[in-house]
Short mmCIF file of C-alpha atoms and ligand atoms in Angstrom, two decimals:
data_model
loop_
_atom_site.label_atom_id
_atom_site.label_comp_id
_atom_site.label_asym_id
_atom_site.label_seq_id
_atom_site.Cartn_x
_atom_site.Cartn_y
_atom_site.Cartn_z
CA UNK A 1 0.00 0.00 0.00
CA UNK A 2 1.03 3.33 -0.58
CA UNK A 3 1.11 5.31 2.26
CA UNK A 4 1.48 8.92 1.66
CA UNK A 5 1.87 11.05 5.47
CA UNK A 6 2.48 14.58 5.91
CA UNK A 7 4.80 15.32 9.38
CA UNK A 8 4.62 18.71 10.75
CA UNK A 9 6.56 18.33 14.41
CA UNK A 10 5.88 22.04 15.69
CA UNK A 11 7.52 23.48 18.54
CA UNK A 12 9.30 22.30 22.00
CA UNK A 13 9.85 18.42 22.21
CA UNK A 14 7.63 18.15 18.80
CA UNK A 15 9.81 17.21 16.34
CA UNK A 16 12.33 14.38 19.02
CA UNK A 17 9.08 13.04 19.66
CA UNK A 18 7.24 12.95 15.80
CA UNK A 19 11.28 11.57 15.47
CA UNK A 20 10.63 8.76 16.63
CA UNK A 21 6.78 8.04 15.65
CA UNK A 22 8.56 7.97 12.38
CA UNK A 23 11.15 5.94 12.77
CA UNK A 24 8.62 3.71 13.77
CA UNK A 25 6.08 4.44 10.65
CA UNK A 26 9.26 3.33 8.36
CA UNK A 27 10.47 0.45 10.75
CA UNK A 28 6.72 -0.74 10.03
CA UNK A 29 6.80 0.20 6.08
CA UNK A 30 10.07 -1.90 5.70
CA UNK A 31 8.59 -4.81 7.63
CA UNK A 32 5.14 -5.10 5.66
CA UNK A 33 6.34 -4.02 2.16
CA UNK A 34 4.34 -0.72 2.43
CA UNK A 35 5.48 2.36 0.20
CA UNK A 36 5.49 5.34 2.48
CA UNK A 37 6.08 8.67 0.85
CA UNK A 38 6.40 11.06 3.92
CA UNK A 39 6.34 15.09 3.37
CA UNK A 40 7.45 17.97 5.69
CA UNK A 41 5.49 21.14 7.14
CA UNK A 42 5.80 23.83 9.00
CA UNK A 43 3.12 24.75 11.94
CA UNK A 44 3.13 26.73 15.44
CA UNK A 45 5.66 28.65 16.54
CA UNK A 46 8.44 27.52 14.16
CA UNK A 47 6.10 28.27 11.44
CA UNK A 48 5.57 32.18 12.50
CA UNK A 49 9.32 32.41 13.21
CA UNK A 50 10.14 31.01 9.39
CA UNK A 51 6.82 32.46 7.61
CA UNK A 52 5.16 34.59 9.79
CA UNK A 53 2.16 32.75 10.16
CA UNK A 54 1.48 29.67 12.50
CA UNK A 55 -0.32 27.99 9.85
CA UNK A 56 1.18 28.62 6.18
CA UNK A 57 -0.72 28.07 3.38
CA UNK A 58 1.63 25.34 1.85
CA UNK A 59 0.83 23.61 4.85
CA UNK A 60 -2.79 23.39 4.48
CA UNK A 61 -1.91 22.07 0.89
CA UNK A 62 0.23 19.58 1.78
CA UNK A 63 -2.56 18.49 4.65
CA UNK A 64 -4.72 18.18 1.52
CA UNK A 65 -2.94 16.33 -0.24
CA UNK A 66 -2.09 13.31 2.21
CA UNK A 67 -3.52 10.74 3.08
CA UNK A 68 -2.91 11.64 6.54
CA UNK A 69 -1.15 13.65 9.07
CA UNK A 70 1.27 13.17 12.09
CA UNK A 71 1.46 16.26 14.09
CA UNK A 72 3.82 16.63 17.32
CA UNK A 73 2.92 19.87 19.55
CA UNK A 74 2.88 23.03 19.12
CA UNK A 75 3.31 26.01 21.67
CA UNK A 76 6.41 28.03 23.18
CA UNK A 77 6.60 30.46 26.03
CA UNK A 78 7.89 33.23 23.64
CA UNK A 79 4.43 33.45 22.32
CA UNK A 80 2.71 33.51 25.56
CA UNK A 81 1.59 37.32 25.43
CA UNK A 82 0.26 37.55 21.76
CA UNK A 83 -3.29 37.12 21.44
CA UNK A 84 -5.21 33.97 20.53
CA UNK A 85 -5.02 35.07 16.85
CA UNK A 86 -0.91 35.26 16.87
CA UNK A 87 -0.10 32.35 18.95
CA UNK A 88 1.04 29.18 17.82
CA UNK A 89 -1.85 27.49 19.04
CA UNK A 90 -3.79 28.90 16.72
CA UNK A 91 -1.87 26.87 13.54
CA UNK A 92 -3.14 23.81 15.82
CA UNK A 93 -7.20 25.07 15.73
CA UNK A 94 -6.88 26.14 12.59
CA UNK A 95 -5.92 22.69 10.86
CA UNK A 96 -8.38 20.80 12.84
CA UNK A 97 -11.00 23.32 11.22
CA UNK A 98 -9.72 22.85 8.27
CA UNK A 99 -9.57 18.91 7.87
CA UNK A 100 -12.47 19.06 9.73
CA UNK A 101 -11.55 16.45 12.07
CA UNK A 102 -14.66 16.82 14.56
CA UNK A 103 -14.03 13.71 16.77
CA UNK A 104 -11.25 13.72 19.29
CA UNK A 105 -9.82 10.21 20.20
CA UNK A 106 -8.33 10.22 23.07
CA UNK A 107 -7.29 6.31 24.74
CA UNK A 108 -6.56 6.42 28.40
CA UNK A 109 -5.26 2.55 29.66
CA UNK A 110 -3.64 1.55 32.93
CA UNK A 111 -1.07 -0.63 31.81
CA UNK A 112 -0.42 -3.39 34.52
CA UNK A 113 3.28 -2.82 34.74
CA UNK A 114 3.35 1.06 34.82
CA UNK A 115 0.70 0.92 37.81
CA UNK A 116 3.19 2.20 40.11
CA UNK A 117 4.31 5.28 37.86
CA UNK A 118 0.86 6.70 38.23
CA UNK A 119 0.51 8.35 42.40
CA UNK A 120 -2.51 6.58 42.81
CA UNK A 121 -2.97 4.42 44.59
CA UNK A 122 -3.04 1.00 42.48
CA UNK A 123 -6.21 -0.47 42.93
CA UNK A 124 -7.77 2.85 41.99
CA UNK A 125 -6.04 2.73 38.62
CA UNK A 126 -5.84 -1.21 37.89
CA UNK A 127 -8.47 -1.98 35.37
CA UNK A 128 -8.87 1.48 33.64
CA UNK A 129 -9.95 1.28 30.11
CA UNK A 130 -11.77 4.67 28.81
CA UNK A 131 -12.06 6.48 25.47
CA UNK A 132 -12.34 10.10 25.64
CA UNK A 133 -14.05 11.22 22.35
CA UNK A 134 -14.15 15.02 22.44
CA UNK A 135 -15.81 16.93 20.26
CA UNK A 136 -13.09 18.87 17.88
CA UNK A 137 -13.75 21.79 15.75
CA UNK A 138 -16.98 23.06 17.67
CA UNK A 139 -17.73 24.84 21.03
CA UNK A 140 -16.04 27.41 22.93
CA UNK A 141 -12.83 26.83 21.22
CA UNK A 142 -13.98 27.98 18.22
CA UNK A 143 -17.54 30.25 19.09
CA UNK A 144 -18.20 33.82 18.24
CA UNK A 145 -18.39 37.00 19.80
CA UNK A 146 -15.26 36.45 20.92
CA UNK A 147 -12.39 39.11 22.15
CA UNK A 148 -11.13 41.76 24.71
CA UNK A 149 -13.13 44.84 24.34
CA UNK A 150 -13.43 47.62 25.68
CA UNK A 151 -16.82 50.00 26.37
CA UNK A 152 -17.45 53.62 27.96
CA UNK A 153 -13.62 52.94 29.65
CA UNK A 154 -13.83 49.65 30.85
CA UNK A 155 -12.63 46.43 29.21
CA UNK A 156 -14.46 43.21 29.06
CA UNK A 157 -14.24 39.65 27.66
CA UNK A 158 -16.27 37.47 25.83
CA UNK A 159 -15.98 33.53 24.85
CA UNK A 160 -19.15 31.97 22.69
CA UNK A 161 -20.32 28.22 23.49
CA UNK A 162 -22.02 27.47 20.96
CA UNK A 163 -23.07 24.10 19.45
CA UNK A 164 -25.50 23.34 16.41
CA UNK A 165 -27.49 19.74 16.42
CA UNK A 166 -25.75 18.33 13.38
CA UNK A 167 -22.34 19.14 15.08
CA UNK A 168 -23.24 17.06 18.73
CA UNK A 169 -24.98 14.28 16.36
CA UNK A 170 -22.10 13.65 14.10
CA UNK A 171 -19.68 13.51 17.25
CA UNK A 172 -22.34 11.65 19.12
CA UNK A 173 -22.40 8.64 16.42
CA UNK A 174 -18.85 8.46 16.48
CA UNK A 175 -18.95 8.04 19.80
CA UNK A 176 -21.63 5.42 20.07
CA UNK A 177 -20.54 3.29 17.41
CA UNK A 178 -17.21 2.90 19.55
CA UNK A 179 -18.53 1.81 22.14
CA UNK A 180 -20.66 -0.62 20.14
CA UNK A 181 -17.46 -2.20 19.59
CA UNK A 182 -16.28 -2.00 23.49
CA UNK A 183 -18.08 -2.56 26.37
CA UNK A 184 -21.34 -0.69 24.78
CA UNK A 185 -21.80 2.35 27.58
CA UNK A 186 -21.51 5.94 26.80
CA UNK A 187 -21.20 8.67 29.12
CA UNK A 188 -21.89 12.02 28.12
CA UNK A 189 -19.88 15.14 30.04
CA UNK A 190 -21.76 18.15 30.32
CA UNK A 191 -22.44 21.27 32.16
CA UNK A 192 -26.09 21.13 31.60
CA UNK A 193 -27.19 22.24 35.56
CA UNK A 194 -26.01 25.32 34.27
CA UNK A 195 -25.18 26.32 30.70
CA UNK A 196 -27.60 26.09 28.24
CA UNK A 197 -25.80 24.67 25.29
CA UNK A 198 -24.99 21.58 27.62
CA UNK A 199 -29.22 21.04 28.61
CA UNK A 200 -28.56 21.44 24.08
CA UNK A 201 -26.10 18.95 24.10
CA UNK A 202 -27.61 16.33 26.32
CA UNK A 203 -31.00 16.39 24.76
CA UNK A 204 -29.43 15.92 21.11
CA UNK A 205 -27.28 13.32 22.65
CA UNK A 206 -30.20 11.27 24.27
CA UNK A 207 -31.68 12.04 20.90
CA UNK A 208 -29.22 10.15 18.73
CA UNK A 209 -28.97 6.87 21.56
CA UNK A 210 -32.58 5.80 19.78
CA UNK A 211 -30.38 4.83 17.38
CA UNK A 212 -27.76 2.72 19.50
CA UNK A 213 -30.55 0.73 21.33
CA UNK A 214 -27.89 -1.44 22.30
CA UNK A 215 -25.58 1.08 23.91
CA UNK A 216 -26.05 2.00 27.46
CA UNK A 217 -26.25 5.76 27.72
CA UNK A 218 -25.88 8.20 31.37
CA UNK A 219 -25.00 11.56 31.60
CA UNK A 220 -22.83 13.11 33.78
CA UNK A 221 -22.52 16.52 35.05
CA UNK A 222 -18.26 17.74 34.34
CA UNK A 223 -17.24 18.63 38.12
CA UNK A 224 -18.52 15.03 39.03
CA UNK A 225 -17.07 13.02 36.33
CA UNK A 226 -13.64 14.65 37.14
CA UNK A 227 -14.22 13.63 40.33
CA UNK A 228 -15.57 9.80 39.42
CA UNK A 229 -12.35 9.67 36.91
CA UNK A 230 -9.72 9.53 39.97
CA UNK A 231 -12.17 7.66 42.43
CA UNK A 232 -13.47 5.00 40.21
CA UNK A 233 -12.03 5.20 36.57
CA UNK A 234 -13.21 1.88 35.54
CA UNK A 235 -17.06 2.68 35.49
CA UNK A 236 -16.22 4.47 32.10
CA UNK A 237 -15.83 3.18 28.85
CA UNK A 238 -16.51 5.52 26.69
CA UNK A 239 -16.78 9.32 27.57
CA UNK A 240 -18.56 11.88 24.98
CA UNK A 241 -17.67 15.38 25.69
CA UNK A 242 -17.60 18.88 24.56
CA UNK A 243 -14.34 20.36 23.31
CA UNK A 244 -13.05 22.41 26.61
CA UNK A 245 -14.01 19.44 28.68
CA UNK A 246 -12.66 17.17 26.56
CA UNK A 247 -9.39 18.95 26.77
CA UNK A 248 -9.57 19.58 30.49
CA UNK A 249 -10.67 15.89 31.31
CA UNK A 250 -7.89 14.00 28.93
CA UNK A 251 -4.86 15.70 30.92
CA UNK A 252 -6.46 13.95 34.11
CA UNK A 253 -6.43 10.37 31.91
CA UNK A 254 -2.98 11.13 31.85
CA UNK A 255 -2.59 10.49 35.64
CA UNK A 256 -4.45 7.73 35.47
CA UNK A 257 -1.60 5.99 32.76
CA UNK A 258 1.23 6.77 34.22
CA UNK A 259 2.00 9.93 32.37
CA UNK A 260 0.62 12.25 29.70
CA UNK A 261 3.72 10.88 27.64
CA UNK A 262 2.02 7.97 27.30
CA UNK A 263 -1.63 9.16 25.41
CA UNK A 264 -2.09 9.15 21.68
CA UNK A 265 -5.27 10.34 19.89
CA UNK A 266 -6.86 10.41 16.44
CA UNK A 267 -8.38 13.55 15.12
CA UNK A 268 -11.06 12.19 13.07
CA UNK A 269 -14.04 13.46 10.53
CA UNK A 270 -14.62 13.84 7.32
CA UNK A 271 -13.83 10.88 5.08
CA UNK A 272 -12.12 10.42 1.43
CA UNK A 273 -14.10 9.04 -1.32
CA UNK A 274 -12.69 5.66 -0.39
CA UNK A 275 -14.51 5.85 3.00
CA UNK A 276 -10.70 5.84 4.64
CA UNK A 277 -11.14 8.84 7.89
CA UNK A 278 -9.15 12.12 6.72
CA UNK A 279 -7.11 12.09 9.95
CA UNK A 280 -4.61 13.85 11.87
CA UNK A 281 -2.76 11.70 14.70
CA UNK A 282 -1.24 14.21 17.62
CA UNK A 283 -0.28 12.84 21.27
CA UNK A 284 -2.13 14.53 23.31
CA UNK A 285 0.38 16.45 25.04
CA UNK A 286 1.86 19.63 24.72
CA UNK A 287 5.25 21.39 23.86
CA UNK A 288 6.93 20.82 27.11
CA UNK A 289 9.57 23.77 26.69
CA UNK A 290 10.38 22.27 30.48
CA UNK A 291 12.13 19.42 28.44
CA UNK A 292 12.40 20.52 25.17
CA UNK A 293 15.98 19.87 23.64
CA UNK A 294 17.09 17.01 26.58
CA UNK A 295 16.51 13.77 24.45
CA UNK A 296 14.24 12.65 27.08
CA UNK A 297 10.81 13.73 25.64
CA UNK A 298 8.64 10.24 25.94
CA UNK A 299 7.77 9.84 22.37
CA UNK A 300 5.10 6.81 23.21
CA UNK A 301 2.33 9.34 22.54
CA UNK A 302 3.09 10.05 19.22
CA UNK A 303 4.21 6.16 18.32
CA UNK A 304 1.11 5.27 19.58
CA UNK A 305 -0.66 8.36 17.28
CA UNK A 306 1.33 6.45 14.29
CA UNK A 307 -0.45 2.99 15.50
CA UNK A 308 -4.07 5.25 15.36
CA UNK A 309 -2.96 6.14 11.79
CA UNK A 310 -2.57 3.22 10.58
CA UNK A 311 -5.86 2.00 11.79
CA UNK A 312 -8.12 4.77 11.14
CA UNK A 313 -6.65 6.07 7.49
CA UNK A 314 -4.96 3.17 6.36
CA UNK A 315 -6.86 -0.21 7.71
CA UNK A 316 -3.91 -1.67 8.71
CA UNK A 317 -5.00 -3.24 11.50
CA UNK A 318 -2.40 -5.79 12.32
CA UNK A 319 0.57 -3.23 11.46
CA UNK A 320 -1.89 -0.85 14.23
CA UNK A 321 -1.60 -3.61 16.45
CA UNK A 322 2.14 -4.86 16.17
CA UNK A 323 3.03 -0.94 17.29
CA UNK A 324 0.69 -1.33 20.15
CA UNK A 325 2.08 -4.98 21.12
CA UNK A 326 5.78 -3.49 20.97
CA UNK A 327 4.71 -0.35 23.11
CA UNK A 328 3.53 -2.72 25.80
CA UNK A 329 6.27 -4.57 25.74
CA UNK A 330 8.36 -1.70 26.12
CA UNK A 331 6.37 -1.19 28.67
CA UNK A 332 6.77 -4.08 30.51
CA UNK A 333 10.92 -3.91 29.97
CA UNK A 334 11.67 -0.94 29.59
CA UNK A 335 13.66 1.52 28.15
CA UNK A 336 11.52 4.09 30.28
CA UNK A 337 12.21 7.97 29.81
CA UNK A 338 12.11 9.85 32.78
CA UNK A 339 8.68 10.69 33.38
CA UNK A 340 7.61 7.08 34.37
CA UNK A 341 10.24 7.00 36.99
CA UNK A 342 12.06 4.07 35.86
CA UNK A 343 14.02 2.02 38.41
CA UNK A 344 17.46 1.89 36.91
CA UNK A 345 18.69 4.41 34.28
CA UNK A 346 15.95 6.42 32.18
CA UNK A 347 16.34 5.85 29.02
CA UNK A 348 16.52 9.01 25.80
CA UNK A 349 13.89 9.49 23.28
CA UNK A 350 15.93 8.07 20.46
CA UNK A 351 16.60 4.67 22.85
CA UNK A 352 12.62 4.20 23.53
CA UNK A 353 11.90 4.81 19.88
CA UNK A 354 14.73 2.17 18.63
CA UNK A 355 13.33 -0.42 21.39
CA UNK A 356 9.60 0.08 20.30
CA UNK A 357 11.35 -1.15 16.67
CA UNK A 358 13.20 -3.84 17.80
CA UNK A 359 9.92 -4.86 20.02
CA UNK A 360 8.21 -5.11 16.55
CA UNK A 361 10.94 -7.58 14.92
P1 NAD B 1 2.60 20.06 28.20
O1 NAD B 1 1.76 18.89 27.87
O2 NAD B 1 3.50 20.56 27.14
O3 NAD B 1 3.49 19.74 29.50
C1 NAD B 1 2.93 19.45 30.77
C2 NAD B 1 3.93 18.64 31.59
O4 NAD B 1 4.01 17.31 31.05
C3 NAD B 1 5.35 19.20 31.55
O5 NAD B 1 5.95 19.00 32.80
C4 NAD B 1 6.04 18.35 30.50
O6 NAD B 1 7.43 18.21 30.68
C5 NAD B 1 5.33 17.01 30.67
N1 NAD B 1 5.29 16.28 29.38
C6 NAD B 1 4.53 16.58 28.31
N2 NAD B 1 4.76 15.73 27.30
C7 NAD B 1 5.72 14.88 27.74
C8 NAD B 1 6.39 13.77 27.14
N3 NAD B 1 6.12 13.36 25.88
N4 NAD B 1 7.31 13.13 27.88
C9 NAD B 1 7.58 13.50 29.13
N5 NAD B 1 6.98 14.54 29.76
C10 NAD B 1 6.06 15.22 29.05
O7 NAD B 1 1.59 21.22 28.69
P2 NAD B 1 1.89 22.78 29.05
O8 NAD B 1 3.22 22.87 29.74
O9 NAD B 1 0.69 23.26 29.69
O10 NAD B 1 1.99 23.47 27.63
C11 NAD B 1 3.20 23.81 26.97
C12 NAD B 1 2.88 24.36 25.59
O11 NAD B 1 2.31 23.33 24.79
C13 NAD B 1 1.86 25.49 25.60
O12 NAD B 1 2.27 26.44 24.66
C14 NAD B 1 0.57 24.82 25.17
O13 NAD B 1 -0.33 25.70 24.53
C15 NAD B 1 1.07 23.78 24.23
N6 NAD B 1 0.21 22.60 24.07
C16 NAD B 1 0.15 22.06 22.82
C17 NAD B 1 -0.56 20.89 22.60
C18 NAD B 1 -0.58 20.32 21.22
O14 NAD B 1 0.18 20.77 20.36
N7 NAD B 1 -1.39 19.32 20.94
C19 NAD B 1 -1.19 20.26 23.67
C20 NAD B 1 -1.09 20.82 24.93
C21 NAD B 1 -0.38 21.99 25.13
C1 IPM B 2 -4.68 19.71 23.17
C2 IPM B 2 -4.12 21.11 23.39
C3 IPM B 2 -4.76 22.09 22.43
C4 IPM B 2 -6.26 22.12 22.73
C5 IPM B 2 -4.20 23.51 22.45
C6 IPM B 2 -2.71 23.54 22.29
C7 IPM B 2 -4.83 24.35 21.37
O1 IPM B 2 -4.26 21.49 24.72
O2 IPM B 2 -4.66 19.24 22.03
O3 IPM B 2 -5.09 19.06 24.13
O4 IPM B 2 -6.69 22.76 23.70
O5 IPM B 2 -7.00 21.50 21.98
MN1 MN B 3 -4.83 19.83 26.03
#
């Protein structure tokens, strides 16, 4: 198969980890005969410095024209006083928008052996198995009236929630048809004791459960579930939510792995006239200018985004699932980078990413 990927590693520990992810990608090309033609692109920070604009045109072609995309983080603290409009950050909305990948997926596992990297306490974590699927290119993130203004000498803000039906249905069914092939429950997040557009958002989602007869659906209010996530994480299996709680809720997951190093997702939509998902694959972590440069940026997140890839835009399920076997056995083994507090000598980017190969044979 040909496999045609566009890279675009960003800012901070970006590029080590997308690095890696494809080292990985070819490893698995090599190993199954695929043809992989793999283009580079400029986005975030690096892409204002070099073009003036965190999300160049060329790169929106280029997104176009692949089959799919493997993006690393974007963000840097040099950017931290622009405005929403000027920031890196805003490269990262603005390709989502673009490819129009609406649904978020966001895995969160407790592996057995990383149970003691997490600071809970083990039986709290042992068992956890969750999807986050957070709405992408909708909701406060992307709502209008929006700005800093300023009226008879005093300033103000304003941030739009704002959700049509088609955009929670479409979201909704790609939610529900996961967990038709899990453990068939759905939890919805919401903030509906409150906010209208979440009373909006639950009634369209209780809606569009007729359909999925077979799926068990509840609702649960955001404050709680972040709550329920730390106390009793294996009640979930699938968790529906709107983009800002997605985003809020998936850095918690993190916890629950072992580290936010550790969580891949697939930015999914729109499909190609083949029926393959346009996709972008991004860990779901940030920039980390803490780390950035050290060689010891875990770059599991973004292997495992490569494994999503595969799966989603490709079909390639058992190359999907030889990444995921090899991450679990690195897992179990090691090399560990630092942030899951191995108990010899952490490991470097470049070593975890060479093991994950080896793992796959
Ligand atoms: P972050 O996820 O970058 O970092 C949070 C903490 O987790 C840091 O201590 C960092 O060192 C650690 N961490 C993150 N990824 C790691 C990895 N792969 N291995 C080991 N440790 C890792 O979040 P932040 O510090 O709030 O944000 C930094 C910048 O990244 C900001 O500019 C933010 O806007 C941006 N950001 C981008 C994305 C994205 O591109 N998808 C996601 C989140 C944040
Ligand atoms: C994420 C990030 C992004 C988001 C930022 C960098 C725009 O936090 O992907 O989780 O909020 O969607
Ligand atoms: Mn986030």
């Amino acid at each position: 198969m040909r496999l045609k990927v566009l890279v675009l590693g960003g800012d901070g520990i970006g590029p080590e980890v997308t690095a890696e992810a494809v080292r990985v990608l070819e490893h698995v090309a090599r190993r199954w005969g695929h043809e992989l033609e793999l283009m580079e692109g400029l986005i975030g920070g690096v892409a204002i410095r070099q073009k003036g604009h965190p999300l160049p045109e060329e790169t929106v072609r280029m997104a176009e024209q692949a089959d799919a995309t493997l993006l690393g983080a974007v963000g840097s603290p040099e950017f931290d006083d622009l405005p929403p409009d000027r920031r890196p950050e805003k490269g990262l909305l603005g390709i989502r928008k673009v490819l129009g990948v609406y649904a978020n997926l966001r895995p969160v596992k407790a592996y057995p052996s990383l149970l003691d990297a997490s600071p809970l306490k083990n039986e709290r974590v042992a068992g956890t198995d969750l999807i986050i699927v957070r709405e992408l290119t909708g909701g406060i993130y992307y709502g209008t009236p929006r700005g800093i203004f300023q009226s008879d000498g005093s300033e103000y803000a304003v941030n739009t929630e704002v959700y049509t039906r088609e955009e929670i249905e479409r979201v909704a069914r790609v939610a529900f048809e996961l967990a038709r092939q899990r453990r068939r429950k759905l939890t919805s997040v919401d903030k509906s004791n409150v906010l209208e557009v979440s009373q909006f958002w639950r009634r369209v989602v209780t809606t569009v459960a007729r359909e999925y007869p077979d799926v068990t659906l509840e609702h649960i209010l955001v404050d709680n579930c972040a709550m329920q996530l730390i106390l009793n994480p294996q009640r979930f299996d699938v968790l529906l939510t709107p983009n800002m709680f997605g985003d809020i809720l998936s850095d918690e997951g993190a916890v629950l792995a072992g580290s936010i190093g550790l969580l891949a997702s697939a930015s999914i939509g729109a499909r190609r006239p083949s029926g393959a998902w346009v996709g972008l694959y991004e860990p779901v972590h940030g920039s980390a200018p803490d780390i950035a440069g050290k060689g010891i940026a875990n770059p599991l997140a973004a292997i495992g985004s490569v494994a999503a890839m595969l799966q989603y835009s490709f079909g390639l399920r058992e190359e999907a699932a030889a990444i995921e076997r090899a991450i679990e056995t690195v897992l179990q083994s090691g090399p560990w980078t630092p942030d899951l507090r191995p108990p010899g000598r952490a490991a470097t980017t470049t070593e975890v990413g060479q093991a994950v190969c080896d793992a796959i044979g």
